[in-house]
PDB file of C-alpha atoms and ligand atoms in Angstrom:
ATOM      1  CA  MET A   1      16.506  27.667  11.367  1.00 96.00           C
ATOM      2  CA  ASN A   2      13.742  25.195   9.608  1.00 98.00           C
ATOM      3  CA  ILE A   3      13.083  21.846  10.834  1.00 98.00           C
ATOM      4  CA  ILE A   4      10.852  18.886   9.942  1.00 98.00           C
ATOM      5  CA  LEU A   5       9.220  16.939  13.176  1.00 98.00           C
ATOM      6  CA  LEU A   6       8.646  13.392  11.835  1.00 98.00           C
ATOM      7  CA  GLY A   7       6.495  10.483  13.572  1.00 97.00           C
ATOM      8  CA  PRO A   8       3.505   8.685  13.734  1.00 96.00           C
ATOM      9  CA  PRO A   9       0.391   9.924  15.093  1.00 94.00           C
ATOM     10  CA  GLY A  10       0.406  10.422  18.657  1.00 92.00           C
ATOM     11  CA  ALA A  11       4.292  10.569  18.798  1.00 95.00           C
ATOM     12  CA  GLY A  12       4.242  14.060  20.346  1.00 95.00           C
ATOM     13  CA  LYS A  13       5.092  16.244  17.341  1.00 97.00           C
ATOM     14  CA  GLY A  14       2.530  18.803  18.121  1.00 97.00           C
ATOM     15  CA  THR A  15       3.373  19.199  21.809  1.00 97.00           C
ATOM     16  CA  GLN A  16       7.094  19.411  21.000  1.00 98.00           C
ATOM     17  CA  ALA A  17       6.571  22.066  18.017  1.00 98.00           C
ATOM     18  CA  GLY A  18       4.356  23.879  20.796  1.00 98.00           C
ATOM     19  CA  PHE A  19       7.643  23.994  23.182  1.00 98.00           C
ATOM     20  CA  LEU A  20       9.703  25.133  20.101  1.00 98.00           C
ATOM     21  CA  VAL A  21       7.489  28.010  19.439  1.00 98.00           C
ATOM     22  CA  GLU A  22       7.668  29.019  23.116  1.00 98.00           C
ATOM     23  CA  ASP A  23      11.560  28.566  23.440  1.00 97.00           C
ATOM     24  CA  ARG A  24      12.655  29.700  20.081  1.00 97.00           C
ATOM     25  CA  ASP A  25       9.950  31.903  18.597  1.00 97.00           C
ATOM     26  CA  MET A  26       9.723  29.445  15.619  1.00 98.00           C
ATOM     27  CA  ILE A  27       6.514  29.187  13.450  1.00 98.00           C
ATOM     28  CA  GLN A  28       4.384  25.818  13.785  1.00 98.00           C
ATOM     29  CA  LEU A  29       2.979  24.930  10.470  1.00 98.00           C
ATOM     30  CA  SER A  30       0.766  21.781  11.225  1.00 98.00           C
ATOM     31  CA  THR A  31      -0.878  20.704   8.124  1.00 98.00           C
ATOM     32  CA  GLY A  32      -3.546  18.670  10.280  1.00 97.00           C
ATOM     33  CA  ASP A  33      -4.312  22.108  12.105  1.00 97.00           C
ATOM     34  CA  MET A  34      -4.798  23.954   8.915  1.00 98.00           C
ATOM     35  CA  LEU A  35      -6.974  21.251   7.584  1.00 98.00           C
ATOM     36  CA  ARG A  36      -9.139  20.941  10.416  1.00 97.00           C
ATOM     37  CA  GLU A  37      -9.329  24.895  10.386  1.00 97.00           C
ATOM     38  CA  ALA A  38     -10.718  24.525   6.764  1.00 97.00           C
ATOM     39  CA  LYS A  39     -13.061  21.841   7.620  1.00 96.00           C
ATOM     40  CA  ASP A  40     -14.371  23.689  10.559  1.00 95.00           C
ATOM     41  CA  SER A  41     -14.972  26.937   8.839  1.00 96.00           C
ATOM     42  CA  GLY A  42     -16.935  24.961   6.043  1.00 95.00           C
ATOM     43  CA  THR A  43     -14.728  26.062   3.030  1.00 96.00           C
ATOM     44  CA  GLU A  44     -14.835  24.187  -0.084  1.00 95.00           C
ATOM     45  CA  MET A  45     -11.607  22.524   0.321  1.00 95.00           C
ATOM     46  CA  GLY A  46     -12.859  21.807   3.872  1.00 96.00           C
ATOM     47  CA  LYS A  47     -15.755  20.099   3.054  1.00 97.00           C
ATOM     48  CA  LEU A  48     -13.665  17.875   0.306  1.00 95.00           C
ATOM     49  CA  VAL A  49     -10.998  16.633   2.871  1.00 97.00           C
ATOM     50  CA  ALA A  50     -13.464  16.198   5.982  1.00 97.00           C
ATOM     51  CA  GLY A  51     -14.545  12.687   5.020  1.00 96.00           C
ATOM     52  CA  VAL A  52     -10.793  11.735   4.180  1.00 97.00           C
ATOM     53  CA  MET A  53      -9.513  12.960   7.275  1.00 97.00           C
ATOM     54  CA  ALA A  54     -12.022  11.312   9.530  1.00 96.00           C
ATOM     55  CA  ARG A  55     -11.399   7.866   7.922  1.00 95.00           C
ATOM     56  CA  GLY A  56      -7.588   8.441   8.741  1.00 95.00           C
ATOM     57  CA  GLU A  57      -6.419   8.539   5.172  1.00 97.00           C
ATOM     58  CA  LEU A  58      -4.141  11.190   3.679  1.00 98.00           C
ATOM     59  CA  VAL A  59      -5.405  14.057   1.666  1.00 98.00           C
ATOM     60  CA  THR A  60      -3.914  14.686  -1.716  1.00 98.00           C
ATOM     61  CA  ASP A  61      -0.389  16.311  -1.959  1.00 98.00           C
ATOM     62  CA  GLU A  62      -1.703  19.175  -4.083  1.00 98.00           C
ATOM     63  CA  ILE A  63      -3.858  20.649  -1.252  1.00 98.00           C
ATOM     64  CA  VAL A  64      -1.430  20.223   1.693  1.00 98.00           C
ATOM     65  CA  ILE A  65       1.352  21.700  -0.709  1.00 98.00           C
ATOM     66  CA  GLY A  66      -0.771  24.534  -1.557  1.00 97.00           C
ATOM     67  CA  LEU A  67      -1.389  25.196   1.988  1.00 97.00           C
ATOM     68  CA  ILE A  68       2.348  25.142   2.868  1.00 98.00           C
ATOM     69  CA  ARG A  69       3.128  27.391  -0.062  1.00 97.00           C
ATOM     70  CA  GLU A  70       1.026  29.977   1.162  1.00 96.00           C
ATOM     71  CA  LYS A  71       2.605  29.944   4.592  1.00 96.00           C
ATOM     72  CA  LEU A  72       6.149  30.302   3.605  1.00 96.00           C
ATOM     73  CA  GLN A  73       5.384  33.681   1.888  1.00 92.00           C
ATOM     74  CA  GLY A  74       4.463  35.147   5.402  1.00 85.00           C
ATOM     75  CA  ASP A  75       6.686  36.290   8.485  1.00 88.00           C
ATOM     76  CA  LYS A  76       9.479  33.674   9.094  1.00 93.00           C
ATOM     77  CA  LYS A  77      10.472  34.640  12.759  1.00 95.00           C
ATOM     78  CA  GLY A  78      12.695  32.158  14.127  1.00 96.00           C
ATOM     79  CA  GLY A  79      12.171  29.564  11.422  1.00 98.00           C
ATOM     80  CA  PHE A  80       9.508  27.047  10.307  1.00 98.00           C
ATOM     81  CA  ILE A  81       8.830  23.866  12.130  1.00 98.00           C
ATOM     82  CA  PHE A  82       6.968  21.512   9.781  1.00 98.00           C
ATOM     83  CA  ASP A  83       4.589  19.430  11.910  1.00 98.00           C
ATOM     84  CA  GLY A  84       2.855  16.451  10.070  1.00 98.00           C
ATOM     85  CA  PHE A  85       4.212  17.699   6.751  1.00 98.00           C
ATOM     86  CA  PRO A  86       5.677  16.295   4.737  1.00 98.00           C
ATOM     87  CA  ARG A  87       4.015  12.933   4.675  1.00 98.00           C
ATOM     88  CA  THR A  88       4.744  11.493   1.497  1.00 98.00           C
ATOM     89  CA  LEU A  89       7.893  11.407  -1.005  1.00 98.00           C
ATOM     90  CA  ALA A  90       6.440  13.974  -3.426  1.00 98.00           C
ATOM     91  CA  GLN A  91       5.491  15.956  -0.418  1.00 98.00           C
ATOM     92  CA  ALA A  92       9.285  16.149   0.645  1.00 98.00           C
ATOM     93  CA  ASP A  93      10.625  16.621  -2.996  1.00 98.00           C
ATOM     94  CA  ALA A  94       7.900  19.828  -2.957  1.00 98.00           C
ATOM     95  CA  LEU A  95       9.019  21.193   0.325  1.00 98.00           C
ATOM     96  CA  GLY A  96      12.735  21.173  -0.865  1.00 98.00           C
ATOM     97  CA  GLU A  97      11.754  23.213  -3.924  1.00 98.00           C
ATOM     98  CA  LEU A  98       9.745  25.702  -1.911  1.00 98.00           C
ATOM     99  CA  LEU A  99      12.119  26.339   0.657  1.00 98.00           C
ATOM    100  CA  GLU A 100      14.919  26.467  -2.122  1.00 97.00           C
ATOM    101  CA  ASP A 101      12.524  29.108  -3.995  1.00 95.00           C
ATOM    102  CA  CYS A 102      12.407  31.256  -1.175  1.00 93.00           C
ATOM    103  CA  GLY A 103      16.101  31.250  -0.264  1.00 94.00           C
ATOM    104  CA  GLU A 104      15.563  29.089   2.831  1.00 96.00           C
ATOM    105  CA  THR A 105      17.074  25.841   3.669  1.00 97.00           C
ATOM    106  CA  LEU A 106      15.953  22.631   5.630  1.00 98.00           C
ATOM    107  CA  ASP A 107      18.349  22.290   8.782  1.00 97.00           C
ATOM    108  CA  ALA A 108      17.190  19.082  10.534  1.00 97.00           C
ATOM    109  CA  VAL A 109      14.601  16.536  10.349  1.00 98.00           C
ATOM    110  CA  ILE A 110      14.118  14.951  13.887  1.00 98.00           C
ATOM    111  CA  GLU A 111      12.213  11.842  13.955  1.00 98.00           C
ATOM    112  CA  LEU A 112      10.297  11.094  17.288  1.00 98.00           C
ATOM    113  CA  GLU A 113      10.678   7.233  17.996  1.00 97.00           C
ATOM    114  CA  VAL A 114       7.721   5.598  19.492  1.00 95.00           C
ATOM    115  CA  ASN A 115       6.038   2.055  19.557  1.00 90.00           C
ATOM    116  CA  ASP A 116       2.496   1.310  18.375  1.00 84.00           C
ATOM    117  CA  GLU A 117       0.960   0.340  21.631  1.00 84.00           C
ATOM    118  CA  VAL A 118       2.055   3.713  23.218  1.00 86.00           C
ATOM    119  CA  LEU A 119       0.455   5.431  20.189  1.00 88.00           C
ATOM    120  CA  VAL A 120      -2.968   3.718  20.661  1.00 85.00           C
ATOM    121  CA  ASP A 121      -2.895   4.127  24.467  1.00 87.00           C
ATOM    122  CA  ARG A 122      -1.827   7.951  23.936  1.00 87.00           C
ATOM    123  CA  ILE A 123      -4.514   8.724  21.376  1.00 88.00           C
ATOM    124  CA  VAL A 124      -7.359   6.867  22.965  1.00 87.00           C
ATOM    125  CA  GLY A 125      -6.334   8.668  26.212  1.00 89.00           C
ATOM    126  CA  ARG A 126      -6.241  12.081  24.548  1.00 90.00           C
ATOM    127  CA  ALA A 127      -9.823  11.184  23.250  1.00 91.00           C
ATOM    128  CA  ALA A 128     -11.084  10.383  26.506  1.00 92.00           C
ATOM    129  CA  GLU A 129      -9.546  13.378  28.296  1.00 94.00           C
ATOM    130  CA  THR A 130     -10.855  15.699  25.810  1.00 94.00           C
ATOM    131  CA  ALA A 131     -14.335  14.227  25.855  1.00 94.00           C
ATOM    132  CA  ALA A 132     -14.302  14.370  29.932  1.00 92.00           C
ATOM    133  CA  ALA A 133     -13.558  17.982  29.646  1.00 95.00           C
ATOM    134  CA  GLY A 134     -16.459  18.492  27.379  1.00 95.00           C
ATOM    135  CA  LYS A 135     -14.597  19.377  24.403  1.00 94.00           C
ATOM    136  CA  PRO A 136     -15.063  17.999  20.804  1.00 91.00           C
ATOM    137  CA  VAL A 137     -13.121  14.935  20.027  1.00 91.00           C
ATOM    138  CA  ARG A 138     -11.277  14.865  16.955  1.00 89.00           C
ATOM    139  CA  ALA A 139     -13.146  12.721  14.325  1.00 91.00           C
ATOM    140  CA  ASP A 140     -10.265  10.570  13.512  1.00 93.00           C
ATOM    141  CA  ASP A 141      -9.229   9.866  17.308  1.00 90.00           C
ATOM    142  CA  ASN A 142     -10.749   6.358  17.235  1.00 88.00           C
ATOM    143  CA  GLU A 143      -9.467   3.194  16.982  1.00 86.00           C
ATOM    144  CA  GLU A 144     -10.491   2.235  13.524  1.00 90.00           C
ATOM    145  CA  SER A 145      -9.364   5.717  12.009  1.00 91.00           C
ATOM    146  CA  LEU A 146      -6.117   5.032  14.259  1.00 90.00           C
ATOM    147  CA  LYS A 147      -5.301   1.887  12.495  1.00 91.00           C
ATOM    148  CA  ILE A 148      -5.600   3.469   9.024  1.00 94.00           C
ATOM    149  CA  ARG A 149      -3.697   6.655  10.256  1.00 95.00           C
ATOM    150  CA  LEU A 150      -0.977   4.058  11.220  1.00 94.00           C
ATOM    151  CA  MET A 151      -0.874   2.096   8.011  1.00 95.00           C
ATOM    152  CA  ALA A 152      -0.785   5.314   6.252  1.00 97.00           C
ATOM    153  CA  TYR A 153       2.123   6.485   8.102  1.00 97.00           C
ATOM    154  CA  TYR A 154       4.201   2.847   7.613  1.00 96.00           C
ATOM    155  CA  LYS A 155       3.102   2.952   3.822  1.00 98.00           C
ATOM    156  CA  GLN A 156       3.562   6.642   2.898  1.00 98.00           C
ATOM    157  CA  THR A 157       5.457   8.527   5.483  1.00 98.00           C
ATOM    158  CA  SER A 158       8.041   6.114   6.758  1.00 97.00           C
ATOM    159  CA  PRO A 159      10.018   6.045   3.586  1.00 98.00           C
ATOM    160  CA  LEU A 160      10.924   9.794   4.392  1.00 98.00           C
ATOM    161  CA  ILE A 161      13.026   8.356   7.274  1.00 98.00           C
ATOM    162  CA  GLY A 162      15.379   6.820   4.691  1.00 98.00           C
ATOM    163  CA  TYR A 163      15.166   9.665   2.520  1.00 98.00           C
ATOM    164  CA  TYR A 164      16.283  11.990   4.893  1.00 98.00           C
ATOM    165  CA  HIS A 165      18.754   9.900   6.203  1.00 98.00           C
ATOM    166  CA  ALA A 166      20.341   9.658   2.794  1.00 98.00           C
ATOM    167  CA  LYS A 167      20.592  13.412   2.894  1.00 97.00           C
ATOM    168  CA  GLY A 168      22.400  13.059   6.082  1.00 97.00           C
ATOM    169  CA  MET A 169      19.765  15.357   7.835  1.00 97.00           C
ATOM    170  CA  LEU A 170      17.830  12.802  10.161  1.00 98.00           C
ATOM    171  CA  GLN A 171      18.333  12.661  13.672  1.00 98.00           C
ATOM    172  CA  GLY A 172      16.383  10.671  16.052  1.00 98.00           C
ATOM    173  CA  VAL A 173      14.977  11.180  19.791  1.00 98.00           C
ATOM    174  CA  ASP A 174      13.277   8.602  22.062  1.00 97.00           C
ATOM    175  CA  GLY A 175       9.853   9.714  21.849  1.00 96.00           C
ATOM    176  CA  LEU A 176       9.053   7.217  24.641  1.00 95.00           C
ATOM    177  CA  ASP A 177      10.833   9.650  27.213  1.00 96.00           C
ATOM    178  CA  GLU A 178       9.014  12.000  29.177  1.00 96.00           C
ATOM    179  CA  MET A 179       7.956  15.173  27.465  1.00 96.00           C
ATOM    180  CA  PRO A 180      10.360  17.516  29.264  1.00 98.00           C
ATOM    181  CA  ALA A 181      13.245  15.149  28.291  1.00 98.00           C
ATOM    182  CA  VAL A 182      12.189  14.825  24.975  1.00 98.00           C
ATOM    183  CA  ARG A 183      12.259  18.839  24.746  1.00 98.00           C
ATOM    184  CA  ALA A 184      15.632  18.808  26.089  1.00 98.00           C
ATOM    185  CA  ASP A 185      16.798  16.278  23.462  1.00 98.00           C
ATOM    186  CA  ILE A 186      15.566  18.289  20.765  1.00 98.00           C
ATOM    187  CA  ALA A 187      17.062  21.535  21.949  1.00 98.00           C
ATOM    188  CA  ALA A 188      20.485  19.706  22.285  1.00 98.00           C
ATOM    189  CA  ILE A 189      20.113  18.702  18.406  1.00 98.00           C
ATOM    190  CA  LEU A 190      19.495  22.320  17.399  1.00 97.00           C
ATOM    191  CA  ASP A 191      21.727  23.909  19.284  1.00 97.00           C
ATOM    192  CA  LYS A 192      24.830  21.774  18.240  1.00 91.00           C
TER     193      LYS A 192
HETATM  194  P1  LIG B 201      -2.878  15.278  12.011  1.00 58.84           P
HETATM  195  O1  LIG B 201      -3.267  16.068  12.962  1.00 58.84           O
HETATM  196  O2  LIG B 201      -1.210  15.685  11.297  1.00 58.84           O
HETATM  197  O3  LIG B 201      -2.477  13.891  12.553  1.00 58.84           O
HETATM  198  O4  LIG B 201      -3.219  15.150  10.563  1.00 58.84           O
HETATM  199  C1  LIG B 201      -4.726  14.788  10.743  1.00 58.84           C
HETATM  200  C2  LIG B 201      -5.171  14.339   9.137  1.00 58.84           C
HETATM  201  O5  LIG B 201      -5.068  15.385   8.122  1.00 58.84           O
HETATM  202  C3  LIG B 201      -4.646  13.346   8.664  1.00 58.84           C
HETATM  203  O6  LIG B 201      -4.903  11.859   9.188  1.00 58.84           O
HETATM  204  C4  LIG B 201      -4.613  13.322   7.227  1.00 58.84           C
HETATM  205  O7  LIG B 201      -5.979  13.188   6.829  1.00 58.84           O
HETATM  206  C5  LIG B 201      -4.509  15.003   7.328  1.00 58.84           C
HETATM  207  N1  LIG B 201      -3.055  15.684   6.904  1.00 58.84           N
HETATM  208  C6  LIG B 201      -2.696  16.259   7.751  1.00 58.84           C
HETATM  209  N2  LIG B 201      -1.451  16.444   7.117  1.00 58.84           N
HETATM  210  C7  LIG B 201      -1.292  15.652   5.992  1.00 58.84           C
HETATM  211  C8  LIG B 201      -0.449  15.855   4.915  1.00 58.84           C
HETATM  212  N3  LIG B 201       0.773  16.385   5.046  1.00 58.84           N
HETATM  213  N4  LIG B 201      -0.614  15.212   3.901  1.00 58.84           N
HETATM  214  C9  LIG B 201      -1.860  14.493   3.596  1.00 58.84           C
HETATM  215  N5  LIG B 201      -2.624  14.526   4.645  1.00 58.84           N
HETATM  216  C10 LIG B 201      -2.428  15.093   5.916  1.00 58.84           C
END
């Protein structure tokens, strides 16, 4: 089973993807994590995307599609969770083609529904907790980048809600619920 977790920054996609990895032996494909890894290891691509990411803008479709293409060749285990990908309509089309090429299907698109005030609190809170623990804070976890990240979500990513709705694939869960409740809602959708 292959699924997309859709939702704005701070909606809880990464957390819920982690639960799905634990519960169902699925593979989490987070393009954000892959890009941060490239940046931290100082690859050419990493250097190219660092500034764009810190500002909160989207990196090019070509780069993220290339990252996902590579991962789809590997072990499929209990299926893929696409976390933070696709983020544009072009990426969504590309994902459909990539899955078809490797004989896979997309089984569900789960939208984590939240509101902006909660996102700002969560992300600013995440940064404060990380700093208090003495760990490096994400360069884009600040209020200015967050505004740009939210705008990128509404402008470029939220059209995917209509796109997948039209394909009959979209399922919404209340992302404002407690984490275990969201986890249970997602499980119920996948077990249907
Ligand atoms: P995330 O960890 O998913 O919040 O992603 C962090 C940053 O990485 C984003 O703000 C973008 O700059 C970049 N990024 C991650 N995934 C994508 C994607 N699918 N398309 C374009 N940019 C992405």
